[in-house]
Tab-separated table of C-alpha atoms in Angstrom:
chain	number	residue	atom	x	y	z
A	293	MET	CA	26.493	-18.173	14.986
A	294	GLU	CA	24.660	-21.700	14.194
A	295	SER	CA	21.968	-21.385	11.018
A	296	LYS	CA	19.139	-23.440	11.104
A	297	LEU	CA	17.966	-22.031	7.731
A	298	VAL	CA	17.931	-24.390	4.961
A	299	ILE	CA	17.864	-22.918	1.037
A	300	TYR	CA	17.228	-24.142	-2.295
A	301	ASN	CA	20.230	-23.816	-4.307
A	302	THR	CA	19.784	-23.534	-8.126
A	303	LEU	CA	23.437	-24.514	-8.693
A	304	THR	CA	23.490	-28.220	-6.884
A	305	ARG	CA	19.872	-28.245	-7.137
A	306	GLN	CA	18.940	-29.327	-3.493
A	307	LYS	CA	18.394	-27.491	-0.141
A	308	GLU	CA	21.375	-26.415	1.736
A	309	ARG	CA	22.029	-25.237	5.052
A	310	PHE	CA	22.937	-21.552	4.902
A	311	GLU	CA	26.235	-20.887	5.741
A	312	PRO	CA	28.009	-17.523	4.952
A	313	ILE	CA	30.905	-17.354	3.818
A	314	ASN	CA	31.676	-15.409	6.571
A	315	ALA	CA	29.099	-15.021	9.052
A	316	PRO	CA	27.770	-12.782	10.328
A	317	HIS	CA	27.926	-10.714	7.033
A	318	VAL	CA	26.049	-11.854	4.418
A	319	GLY	CA	26.468	-10.471	1.031
A	320	MET	CA	23.625	-10.626	-1.339
A	321	TYR	CA	23.054	-9.862	-4.725
A	322	VAL	CA	19.529	-9.395	-6.563
A	323	CYS	CA	19.254	-8.497	-10.644
A	324	GLY	CA	17.299	-5.606	-10.503
A	325	PRO	CA	14.984	-4.209	-13.460
A	326	THR	CA	15.393	-2.436	-16.935
A	327	VAL	CA	14.329	0.629	-16.329
A	328	TYR	CA	12.740	2.141	-20.011
A	329	GLY	CA	8.627	1.327	-18.961
A	330	ASP	CA	6.554	0.890	-15.674
A	331	PRO	CA	7.114	-1.526	-13.433
A	332	HIS	CA	4.633	-4.478	-13.980
A	333	LEU	CA	3.580	-7.705	-12.146
A	334	GLY	CA	6.282	-9.849	-12.963
A	335	HIS	CA	8.640	-6.918	-11.067
A	336	ALA	CA	6.792	-7.600	-7.843
A	337	ARG	CA	7.681	-10.860	-7.683
A	338	PRO	CA	11.098	-11.049	-7.064
A	339	ALA	CA	11.454	-7.476	-5.356
A	340	ILE	CA	8.939	-9.203	-2.745
A	341	THR	CA	10.741	-12.462	-2.559
A	342	PHE	CA	14.278	-10.675	-1.788
A	343	ASP	CA	13.115	-8.071	0.313
A	344	LEU	CA	11.488	-11.431	2.613
A	345	VAL	CA	15.030	-12.929	2.547
A	346	PHE	CA	16.445	-9.531	3.272
A	347	ARG	CA	14.017	-9.054	5.903
A	348	TYR	CA	14.443	-12.681	7.383
A	349	LEU	CA	18.293	-12.710	7.324
A	350	LYS	CA	18.306	-9.839	9.342
A	351	HIS	CA	16.387	-10.627	12.126
A	352	LEU	CA	18.561	-13.660	12.308
A	353	GLY	CA	20.800	-11.168	13.457
A	354	TYR	CA	22.790	-11.655	10.481
A	355	LYS	CA	24.482	-8.159	8.632
A	356	VAL	CA	23.339	-8.376	5.162
A	357	ARG	CA	24.596	-6.058	2.456
A	358	TYR	CA	22.253	-6.042	-0.313
A	359	VAL	CA	22.559	-4.788	-3.341
A	360	ARG	CA	20.188	-4.662	-6.035
A	361	ASN	CA	21.097	-3.034	-9.383
A	362	ILE	CA	19.649	-1.040	-12.082
A	363	THR	CA	20.150	-1.703	-15.758
A	364	ASP	CA	19.763	1.739	-17.482
A	365	VAL	CA	20.867	3.247	-20.391
A	366	GLY	CA	23.708	1.862	-23.039
A	367	HIS	CA	22.411	-2.039	-23.239
A	368	LEU	CA	20.888	-4.158	-26.124
A	369	GLU	CA	17.989	-6.500	-25.536
A	370	HIS	CA	18.718	-8.803	-22.802
A	371	ASP	CA	20.834	-11.842	-24.837
A	372	ALA	CA	20.614	-10.453	-27.882
A	373	ASP	CA	24.235	-9.114	-29.822
A	374	GLU	CA	22.493	-6.758	-32.419
A	375	GLY	CA	20.015	-4.519	-32.144
A	376	GLU	CA	18.548	-1.364	-30.718
A	377	ASP	CA	18.790	-0.198	-26.535
A	378	LYS	CA	15.411	-0.023	-25.675
A	379	ILE	CA	15.809	3.048	-23.697
A	380	ALA	CA	17.648	4.629	-26.428
A	381	LYS	CA	14.741	3.866	-28.924
A	382	LYS	CA	12.111	5.132	-26.075
A	383	ALA	CA	14.173	8.673	-25.759
A	384	ARG	CA	14.553	9.195	-29.774
A	385	LEU	CA	10.390	8.422	-29.970
A	386	GLU	CA	9.461	10.904	-27.431
A	387	GLN	CA	12.652	12.868	-28.223
A	388	LEU	CA	13.944	12.680	-24.410
A	389	GLU	CA	17.415	12.363	-23.045
A	390	PRO	CA	18.339	8.488	-22.900
A	391	MET	CA	18.687	9.181	-19.166
A	392	GLU	CA	15.605	10.960	-18.893
A	393	ILE	CA	14.007	8.085	-20.104
A	394	ALA	CA	16.036	6.051	-17.452
A	395	GLN	CA	15.671	8.562	-14.237
A	396	TYR	CA	11.828	8.696	-15.182
A	397	TYR	CA	11.130	4.956	-14.527
A	398	THR	CA	13.496	4.605	-12.080
A	399	ASN	CA	11.436	6.731	-9.976
A	400	ARG	CA	8.533	4.906	-11.288
A	401	TYR	CA	9.758	1.684	-10.044
A	402	HIS	CA	10.741	2.939	-6.359
A	403	GLN	CA	7.656	3.945	-6.042
A	404	ALA	CA	5.891	0.859	-6.938
A	405	MET	CA	8.308	-0.712	-4.357
A	406	ASP	CA	7.301	1.651	-1.481
A	407	ALA	CA	3.920	0.849	-1.764
A	408	LEU	CA	4.498	-2.852	-1.729
A	409	ASN	CA	6.437	-2.119	1.137
A	410	VAL	CA	9.275	-3.651	-0.366
A	411	LEU	CA	12.798	-2.053	1.825
A	412	PRO	CA	15.300	-0.176	-0.142
A	413	PRO	CA	18.863	-2.249	-0.798
A	414	SER	CA	21.839	-1.544	0.881
A	415	ILE	CA	23.425	-0.355	-2.276
A	416	GLU	CA	21.729	0.114	-6.004
A	417	PRO	CA	24.631	0.483	-8.113
A	418	HIS	CA	23.460	1.491	-12.164
A	419	ALA	CA	25.239	0.058	-15.128
A	420	THR	CA	26.233	3.010	-16.625
A	421	GLY	CA	28.369	4.350	-13.175
A	422	HIS	CA	30.380	1.020	-13.606
A	423	ILE	CA	31.357	1.456	-16.927
A	424	ILE	CA	35.856	1.015	-16.020
A	425	GLU	CA	34.453	-1.918	-14.006
A	426	GLN	CA	33.159	-4.047	-16.629
A	427	GLN	CA	35.840	-2.813	-18.884
A	428	GLN	CA	38.501	-3.922	-16.621
A	429	LEU	CA	36.235	-7.373	-16.358
A	430	VAL	CA	36.432	-7.537	-20.126
A	431	GLU	CA	40.391	-7.067	-20.099
A	432	GLN	CA	40.890	-9.705	-17.454
A	433	ILE	CA	38.964	-12.186	-19.162
A	434	ILE	CA	40.714	-11.712	-23.186
A	435	LYS	CA	44.158	-12.048	-20.686
A	436	ASN	CA	42.921	-15.412	-19.528
A	437	GLY	CA	42.411	-16.628	-22.857
A	438	PHE	CA	38.665	-16.788	-22.720
A	439	ALA	CA	37.427	-13.926	-25.133
A	440	TYR	CA	38.607	-12.400	-28.619
A	441	GLU	CA	38.240	-9.650	-30.506
A	442	SER	CA	35.978	-9.307	-33.430
A	443	ASN	CA	35.658	-5.722	-35.658
A	444	GLY	CA	36.076	-3.658	-32.382
A	445	SER	CA	33.895	-5.739	-30.780
A	446	ILE	CA	34.584	-8.292	-27.671
A	447	TYR	CA	33.099	-12.226	-27.541
A	448	PHE	CA	32.964	-14.829	-25.159
A	449	ASP	CA	34.499	-18.003	-26.667
A	450	ILE	CA	32.648	-20.600	-25.093
A	451	GLU	CA	34.360	-23.511	-26.281
A	452	ALA	CA	37.994	-21.969	-25.051
A	453	TYR	CA	36.060	-21.491	-21.783
A	454	ASN	CA	34.716	-25.345	-22.142
A	455	LYS	CA	37.871	-27.166	-22.450
A	456	LYS	CA	38.655	-25.980	-18.915
A	457	PHE	CA	35.839	-25.161	-17.220
A	458	HIS	CA	31.698	-26.314	-17.759
A	459	TYR	CA	29.458	-24.127	-19.489
A	460	GLY	CA	25.903	-25.154	-18.743
A	461	ILE	CA	26.680	-25.794	-15.063
A	462	LEU	CA	23.366	-23.680	-13.934
A	463	SER	CA	20.591	-24.055	-16.653
A	464	GLY	CA	22.008	-28.379	-17.007
A	465	ARG	CA	22.564	-27.829	-20.739
A	466	SER	CA	25.183	-28.775	-23.091
A	467	LEU	CA	27.921	-26.989	-25.094
A	468	GLU	CA	26.104	-29.039	-28.030
A	469	ASN	CA	22.533	-28.219	-27.285
A	470	ILE	CA	23.512	-24.669	-26.266
A	471	LYS	CA	24.687	-24.102	-29.894
A	472	ASP	CA	21.502	-25.714	-31.385
A	473	GLU	CA	19.074	-23.508	-30.111
A	474	SER	CA	21.064	-20.385	-30.404
A	475	ARG	CA	19.684	-17.816	-32.607
A	476	GLU	CA	20.776	-16.982	-36.348
A	477	LEU	CA	21.353	-13.317	-35.314
A	478	ALA	CA	22.753	-10.822	-37.868
A	479	GLY	CA	25.935	-9.699	-37.566
A	480	VAL	CA	26.714	-13.714	-36.313
A	481	GLY	CA	29.904	-13.865	-38.693
A	482	GLU	CA	31.356	-11.926	-36.288
A	483	LYS	CA	32.063	-14.601	-33.882
A	484	HIS	CA	33.793	-17.934	-34.153
A	485	ASN	CA	30.694	-19.443	-32.630
A	486	GLN	CA	27.464	-18.574	-32.508
A	487	ALA	CA	26.607	-19.847	-29.134
A	488	ASP	CA	29.824	-16.866	-28.369
A	489	PHE	CA	27.815	-13.653	-26.142
A	490	ALA	CA	29.184	-10.258	-26.231
A	491	LEU	CA	31.321	-8.941	-23.706
A	492	TRP	CA	31.918	-4.938	-25.464
A	493	LYS	CA	30.305	-4.173	-28.654
A	494	LYS	CA	31.436	-1.621	-31.016
A	495	ALA	CA	28.622	1.093	-31.354
A	496	ALA	CA	26.957	1.490	-34.546
A	497	PRO	CA	26.474	5.337	-35.295
A	498	GLU	CA	22.663	5.754	-34.567
A	499	HIS	CA	23.675	4.261	-31.135
A	500	ILE	CA	23.228	7.281	-28.666
A	501	MET	CA	25.072	6.147	-25.318
A	502	ARG	CA	28.834	4.964	-26.242
A	503	TRP	CA	32.142	4.929	-24.123
A	504	PRO	CA	36.080	4.720	-25.377
A	505	SER	CA	37.482	1.813	-24.531
A	506	PRO	CA	40.756	-0.271	-25.972
A	507	TRP	CA	38.616	-1.888	-28.734
A	508	SER	CA	36.201	0.889	-29.805
A	509	ASP	CA	33.599	3.275	-28.921
A	510	GLY	CA	31.258	0.834	-27.553
A	511	PHE	CA	29.287	-0.651	-24.793
A	512	PRO	CA	29.177	-3.197	-22.312
A	513	GLY	CA	27.487	-6.534	-22.918
A	514	TRP	CA	24.342	-7.323	-20.881
A	515	HIS	CA	26.043	-9.977	-18.677
A	516	CYS	CA	28.958	-7.726	-17.668
A	517	GLU	CA	27.423	-5.349	-15.141
A	518	CYS	CA	26.191	-8.041	-12.414
A	519	THR	CA	29.306	-9.957	-12.421
A	520	ALA	CA	31.282	-6.416	-12.013
A	521	MET	CA	29.376	-5.050	-9.556
A	522	GLY	CA	28.497	-7.992	-7.604
A	523	ARG	CA	32.381	-8.107	-7.181
A	524	LYS	CA	32.826	-4.547	-6.477
A	525	TYR	CA	30.550	-4.425	-3.376
A	526	LEU	CA	29.944	-7.498	-2.560
A	527	GLY	CA	33.678	-9.358	-3.039
A	528	GLU	CA	35.109	-12.344	-5.722
A	529	THR	CA	33.039	-14.799	-4.195
A	530	PHE	CA	30.046	-13.861	-2.133
A	531	ASP	CA	26.495	-15.856	-0.519
A	532	ILE	CA	23.670	-15.257	-2.613
A	533	HIS	CA	22.941	-14.443	-6.240
A	534	GLY	CA	18.873	-13.770	-6.681
A	535	GLY	CA	16.878	-13.350	-9.569
A	536	GLY	CA	13.789	-14.221	-11.642
A	537	MET	CA	13.981	-18.227	-13.204
A	538	ASP	CA	14.022	-16.483	-16.435
A	539	LEU	CA	17.389	-15.122	-15.724
A	540	ILE	CA	19.113	-18.864	-15.128
A	541	PHE	CA	19.813	-18.873	-19.063
A	542	PRO	CA	21.663	-17.174	-20.586
A	543	HIS	CA	22.233	-14.272	-17.654
A	544	HIS	CA	22.972	-15.915	-14.586
A	545	GLU	CA	24.711	-18.761	-16.945
A	546	CYS	CA	27.022	-16.154	-18.278
A	547	GLU	CA	27.799	-14.412	-15.090
A	548	ILE	CA	29.630	-17.669	-13.662
A	549	ALA	CA	31.492	-17.807	-16.716
A	550	GLN	CA	32.507	-14.504	-16.659
A	551	ALA	CA	33.575	-15.051	-12.629
A	552	TYR	CA	35.338	-18.101	-13.526
A	553	ALA	CA	36.808	-16.696	-16.844
A	554	SER	CA	38.132	-13.744	-15.110
A	555	ASN	CA	39.621	-15.137	-11.601
A	556	GLY	CA	39.453	-19.049	-11.486
A	557	LYS	CA	36.616	-18.421	-8.952
A	558	PRO	CA	33.195	-19.031	-8.711
A	559	ALA	CA	31.145	-15.832	-7.925
A	560	VAL	CA	28.644	-17.320	-5.905
A	561	LYS	CA	27.622	-19.524	-2.894
A	562	TYR	CA	24.164	-20.053	-3.040
A	563	TRP	CA	21.875	-19.313	-6.470
A	564	MET	CA	18.275	-18.639	-5.490
A	565	HIS	CA	15.342	-18.081	-8.292
A	566	ASN	CA	11.537	-17.198	-7.987
A	567	ASN	CA	9.085	-18.382	-10.081
A	568	MET	CA	7.312	-16.970	-13.295
A	569	LEU	CA	4.188	-14.794	-12.772
A	570	THR	CA	1.350	-15.954	-15.259
A	571	ILE	CA	-2.239	-14.800	-15.939
A	572	ASN	CA	-4.393	-17.546	-17.125
A	573	GLY	CA	-2.193	-20.148	-17.518
A	574	GLN	CA	0.244	-17.668	-19.697
A	575	LYS	CA	2.819	-15.667	-19.623
A	576	MET	CA	3.355	-12.018	-19.040
A	577	GLY	CA	3.995	-9.536	-22.107
A	578	LYS	CA	3.136	-7.170	-24.482
A	579	SER	CA	2.511	-9.318	-27.470
A	580	TYR	CA	0.052	-11.188	-25.339
A	581	ASN	CA	-2.178	-8.268	-24.555
A	582	ASN	CA	-1.984	-9.711	-21.079
A	583	PHE	CA	0.140	-6.620	-19.606
A	584	ILE	CA	-0.681	-5.119	-16.580
A	585	THR	CA	1.725	-2.386	-14.241
A	586	LEU	CA	1.227	-2.281	-10.902
A	587	GLU	CA	-0.316	1.337	-10.982
A	588	GLN	CA	-2.666	-0.233	-12.993
A	589	PHE	CA	-3.780	-2.883	-10.345
A	590	PHE	CA	-3.838	0.090	-7.775
A	591	THR	CA	-5.955	1.881	-9.888
A	592	GLY	CA	-8.208	-0.908	-11.603
A	593	ASP	CA	-7.464	0.383	-15.064
A	594	HIS	CA	-6.757	-2.390	-17.417
A	595	SER	CA	-9.486	-4.273	-19.146
A	596	LEU	CA	-8.595	-8.134	-17.544
A	597	LEU	CA	-8.921	-6.300	-13.768
A	598	GLU	CA	-12.432	-6.486	-12.491
A	599	LYS	CA	-11.397	-3.914	-9.747
A	600	ALA	CA	-8.636	-2.387	-8.229
A	601	TYR	CA	-6.371	-3.965	-6.030
A	602	SER	CA	-4.189	-2.889	-2.888
A	603	ALA	CA	-0.546	-2.964	-2.895
A	604	MET	CA	-0.891	-4.894	0.323
A	605	THR	CA	-2.764	-7.388	-1.634
A	606	ILE	CA	-0.329	-7.727	-4.357
A	607	ARG	CA	2.082	-8.237	-1.526
A	608	PHE	CA	0.289	-11.137	0.219
A	609	PHE	CA	-0.823	-12.567	-3.208
A	610	VAL	CA	2.553	-13.334	-3.953
A	611	LEU	CA	3.766	-14.325	-0.167
A	612	SER	CA	0.538	-16.741	-0.604
A	613	ALA	CA	2.628	-19.053	-2.635
A	614	HIS	CA	6.145	-20.769	-2.448
A	615	TYR	CA	8.908	-18.152	-4.337
A	616	ARG	CA	9.872	-21.428	-6.746
A	617	GLY	CA	6.112	-22.152	-7.135
A	618	THR	CA	4.493	-21.162	-10.172
A	619	VAL	CA	1.653	-18.104	-9.490
A	620	ASP	CA	-0.993	-17.619	-11.977
A	621	PHE	CA	-2.999	-14.320	-11.789
A	622	SER	CA	-6.535	-14.063	-11.875
A	623	ASN	CA	-9.343	-12.411	-10.108
A	624	GLU	CA	-10.628	-14.241	-8.477
A	625	ALA	CA	-7.326	-15.515	-6.831
A	626	LEU	CA	-6.707	-11.725	-5.945
A	627	GLN	CA	-9.992	-11.066	-3.904
A	628	ALA	CA	-9.454	-14.641	-2.136
A	629	ALA	CA	-5.652	-12.616	-1.291
A	630	GLU	CA	-7.713	-9.610	-0.304
A	631	LYS	CA	-9.827	-11.299	1.993
A	632	GLY	CA	-7.435	-13.400	3.292
A	633	LEU	CA	-5.282	-10.244	3.658
A	634	GLU	CA	-8.304	-8.902	5.742
A	635	LYS	CA	-9.174	-11.761	8.166
A	636	LEU	CA	-5.426	-11.524	8.887
A	637	LEU	CA	-5.051	-7.731	9.664
A	638	ASN	CA	-8.781	-7.504	11.409
A	639	ALA	CA	-7.403	-10.659	13.393
A	640	ILE	CA	-4.546	-9.028	14.663
A	641	SER	CA	-6.222	-5.654	15.363
A	642	ASP	CA	-8.738	-7.763	17.188
A	643	LEU	CA	-5.929	-8.575	20.143
A	644	GLU	CA	-6.274	-5.032	21.148
A	645	ARG	CA	-9.812	-5.942	22.348
A	646	ILE	CA	-9.014	-9.212	23.788
A	647	GLN	CA	-9.238	-9.199	27.845
A	648	ALA	CA	-6.411	-11.631	29.750
A	649	SER	CA	-8.105	-14.166	32.218
A	650	ASP	CA	-6.464	-16.016	34.961
A	651	LYS	CA	-5.666	-18.841	32.674
A	652	CYS	CA	-5.817	-19.975	29.337
A	653	ASP	CA	-7.875	-22.838	28.109
A	654	ALA	CA	-6.345	-26.046	26.932
A	655	GLU	CA	-6.236	-25.626	23.427
A	656	THR	CA	-5.556	-21.984	23.135
A	657	GLU	CA	-2.576	-22.243	25.451
A	658	LYS	CA	-1.466	-25.322	22.996
A	659	ILE	CA	-1.691	-23.076	19.608
A	660	VAL	CA	0.029	-20.367	21.182
A	661	LYS	CA	2.702	-21.351	23.006
A	662	SER	CA	3.661	-23.508	19.762
A	663	LEU	CA	2.736	-20.805	16.909
A	664	ARG	CA	6.571	-18.986	16.936
A	665	GLN	CA	8.280	-21.948	16.308
A	666	LYS	CA	6.004	-23.176	13.980
A	667	CYS	CA	6.519	-20.414	12.049
A	668	TYR	CA	9.965	-20.401	12.583
A	669	ASP	CA	10.172	-24.148	10.806
A	670	ALA	CA	8.559	-22.636	7.996
A	671	MET	CA	10.661	-19.706	7.018
A	672	ASN	CA	13.974	-21.944	8.067
A	673	ASP	CA	12.858	-24.642	5.335
A	674	ASP	CA	13.363	-22.484	2.283
A	675	PHE	CA	11.237	-19.851	3.079
A	676	ALA	CA	7.852	-21.413	3.128
A	677	THR	CA	5.585	-18.531	3.049
A	678	PRO	CA	2.393	-20.582	2.777
A	679	GLN	CA	3.281	-22.460	5.633
A	680	VAL	CA	3.767	-19.633	8.140
A	681	ILE	CA	0.322	-17.821	6.671
A	682	SER	CA	-1.120	-20.789	7.587
A	683	CYS	CA	-0.125	-20.858	11.077
A	684	LEU	CA	-0.967	-17.260	11.532
A	685	PHE	CA	-5.015	-18.253	10.281
A	686	GLU	CA	-4.982	-20.955	12.742
A	687	ALA	CA	-4.000	-18.115	15.165
A	688	CYS	CA	-7.159	-15.847	14.063
A	689	THR	CA	-9.418	-18.704	14.062
A	690	VAL	CA	-8.222	-18.587	18.074
A	691	ILE	CA	-8.268	-14.656	18.340
A	692	ASN	CA	-11.987	-15.193	16.890
A	693	LYS	CA	-12.966	-17.196	19.654
A	694	LEU	CA	-11.126	-14.918	22.185
A	695	VAL	CA	-13.066	-11.921	21.141
A	696	ASP	CA	-16.526	-14.048	21.054
A	697	HIS	CA	-15.572	-14.747	24.556
A	698	LYS	CA	-15.486	-18.855	23.423
A	699	ALA	CA	-12.039	-19.069	24.537
A	700	THR	CA	-9.755	-17.644	27.614
A	701	ILE	CA	-6.365	-16.742	27.626
A	702	CYS	CA	-3.492	-15.471	30.141
A	703	ALA	CA	-1.876	-12.427	30.477
A	704	ASP	CA	1.165	-13.808	29.105
A	705	CYS	CA	0.113	-15.893	26.374
A	706	LEU	CA	-1.821	-13.016	25.305
A	707	LYS	CA	1.277	-10.747	24.937
A	708	GLU	CA	3.445	-13.788	23.684
A	709	LEU	CA	0.279	-13.992	20.504
A	710	SER	CA	0.650	-10.461	19.940
A	711	GLU	CA	4.234	-10.378	19.495
A	712	THR	CA	4.397	-13.799	17.456
A	713	MET	CA	1.421	-12.144	15.184
A	714	HIS	CA	3.143	-8.974	14.755
A	715	LEU	CA	6.528	-10.240	13.945
A	716	PHE	CA	5.942	-12.795	11.627
A	717	ALA	CA	2.795	-11.116	9.771
A	718	PHE	CA	4.582	-6.996	9.811
A	719	ASP	CA	8.528	-7.314	10.110
A	720	ILE	CA	9.383	-10.629	8.191
A	721	LEU	CA	6.712	-10.696	5.765
A	722	GLY	CA	6.233	-7.182	5.315
A	723	LEU	CA	2.573	-6.526	5.321
A	724	LYS	CA	1.143	-3.347	6.566
A	725	GLU	CA	-2.186	-1.919	7.378
A	726	GLU	CA	-2.920	0.494	4.211
A	727	LYS	CA	-4.359	3.804	5.378
A	728	GLY	CA	-4.770	7.442	3.738
A	729	ASP	CA	-3.546	10.834	5.334
A	730	ASN	CA	-5.409	11.596	8.731
A	731	SER	CA	-6.263	7.875	8.795
A	732	SER	CA	-6.106	8.034	12.819
A	733	ALA	CA	-8.203	10.928	13.140
A	734	ARG	CA	-10.767	9.991	10.802
A	735	GLU	CA	-10.598	6.074	12.023
A	736	GLU	CA	-11.381	7.407	15.810
A	737	ALA	CA	-14.146	10.259	14.925
A	738	PHE	CA	-15.736	6.960	12.947
A	739	GLY	CA	-15.709	4.701	15.468
A	740	LYS	CA	-16.918	7.266	18.309
A	741	VAL	CA	-20.302	7.173	15.380
A	742	VAL	CA	-20.795	3.850	15.726
A	743	ASP	CA	-20.416	3.169	19.363
A	744	MET	CA	-23.145	6.063	19.684
A	745	VAL	CA	-25.349	4.372	17.396
A	746	LEU	CA	-24.797	1.274	19.562
A	747	ASP	CA	-25.629	3.366	22.663
A	748	LEU	CA	-28.704	3.930	21.073
A	749	ARG	CA	-29.871	0.265	20.306
A	750	ALA	CA	-28.847	-0.462	23.895
A	751	LYS	CA	-31.003	1.978	24.801
A	752	ALA	CA	-33.547	0.727	22.900
A	753	LYS	CA	-33.167	-2.592	24.155
A	754	ALA	CA	-33.119	-1.097	27.811
A	755	ASP	CA	-36.584	0.280	27.084
A	756	LYS	CA	-37.881	-3.241	25.527
A	757	ASP	CA	-37.884	-1.055	21.777
A	758	TRP	CA	-37.119	-4.695	19.752
A	759	ALA	CA	-38.489	-3.130	16.812
A	760	THR	CA	-35.877	0.136	16.951
A	761	SER	CA	-33.127	-2.316	18.366
A	762	ASP	CA	-33.369	-5.200	15.096
A	763	LYS	CA	-33.412	-2.208	13.164
A	764	ILE	CA	-30.249	-0.712	14.188
A	765	ARG	CA	-29.211	-4.142	13.876
A	766	ASP	CA	-29.714	-4.633	10.368
A	767	GLU	CA	-28.982	-1.188	9.073
A	768	LEU	CA	-25.671	-1.649	10.684
A	769	ALA	CA	-25.736	-5.057	9.071
A	770	ALA	CA	-26.331	-3.902	5.545
A	771	ALA	CA	-23.699	-0.841	5.849
A	772	GLY	CA	-21.246	-3.578	6.151
A	773	PHE	CA	-21.269	-3.493	10.037
A	774	GLU	CA	-20.675	-7.044	12.027
A	775	VAL	CA	-22.331	-6.679	15.661
A	776	LYS	CA	-22.107	-9.377	18.147
A	777	ASP	CA	-23.958	-9.217	21.323
A	778	THR	CA	-21.911	-11.153	24.267
A	779	LYS	CA	-22.231	-11.627	27.470
A	780	ASP	CA	-19.363	-8.912	28.190
A	781	GLY	CA	-21.305	-6.294	26.409
A	782	VAL	CA	-21.641	-5.583	22.570
A	783	THR	CA	-18.574	-5.554	19.971
A	784	TRP	CA	-18.692	-4.094	16.659
A	785	ARG	CA	-16.439	-4.977	13.304
A	786	LEU	CA	-16.599	-3.089	9.508
A	787	ASN	CA	-16.292	-5.818	6.953
A	788	LYS	CA	-14.036	-4.333	4.693
């Protein structure tokens, strides 16, 4: 199938036409969370970004196998080769089993993803469920001469690798720069080079999670899991590997090296990375005292939050910026997103109240007939969601004019407008109405009460009781209702 989609490939640093290796099948792997704490705003951006990619590729007709891993117990802290596993540390402090901690926060992550309307992946493998595959990967790298054993641990030999391949092709770093930037860590004496990274670590006596191996009782290095699981479920070379920009180095750089070192092939055709979320221009982190969990956003229970924000407000906020652009949190930005989302959802809801005319006015017809293609053009240009939202807002202006009887639309164009708005707002951007239990019954009863009040106002107007009519209108306005008198009757809307 011919693709018009163009995506930015971090590896080549340019936009490229998307051409899957085995169309219509697409393999996509995205680095998921390390489950030792509640999901936060930083987890939301990659989840929403690649949910958008997943939705759009499926909409285009591709058969997508989307793999998103869970990093659970047994690992050290990201690129460190020494230290304590964060989950094991939490388990020790709380006197729980490590897997109990991992399962609790995995459940919390899933709950947050459901609230954000993030679709579940096709496969969600756990690192601890693929120890054998990671050991096999390490054995292949040793056999090919790109790793060595030291005191029961296995390290990747970056200098040996760099003689045949190039370490640093994703991040744009040279081996000398990497050596200079490498931290002096405890245990660095085991390595040939301080920039070498662990493929397998011999477990210290206090390390809770450990597995037998040909080298020692220990655990795999952090970088091994994605290489091993991506290969298992998507093949030796697959289409898309995604994650946050903070993973480019060292994690994804190391994945590339492991793939070449084990089988001489690139693992991935297109590397995609979303940019970071910051708070008042500063990286989010517990050490900065600006760490906000998604649960705190939903409840408003944090000193930096002026109010609670719904999950769909968070999603709309993330999608309002291009995935490769920076996004800075502020209450003002989130409240602007809240108003923008309300504007969009109100307009889509108002479509049901619009009556078709015999024909469209010229401006309405022009905007409606070009809307779908404009949205597709934006999505095909590296998932440019801000442009999609801008197009939908332009359509919102048309809808408001139609509601106010300041424009006309024919039946065919009304159908096209409704289908396009629903397709891009709900199916592709993944937005949804956020309603509680029994909301339909409540809204129906609510609407009947408002209509009854408006009938009383209409009777007052008919009786020329202008004081009562105006009082009802003003009281409704004070309660948040927007009431409009038109030549065809009265319309109302609750400004949320």
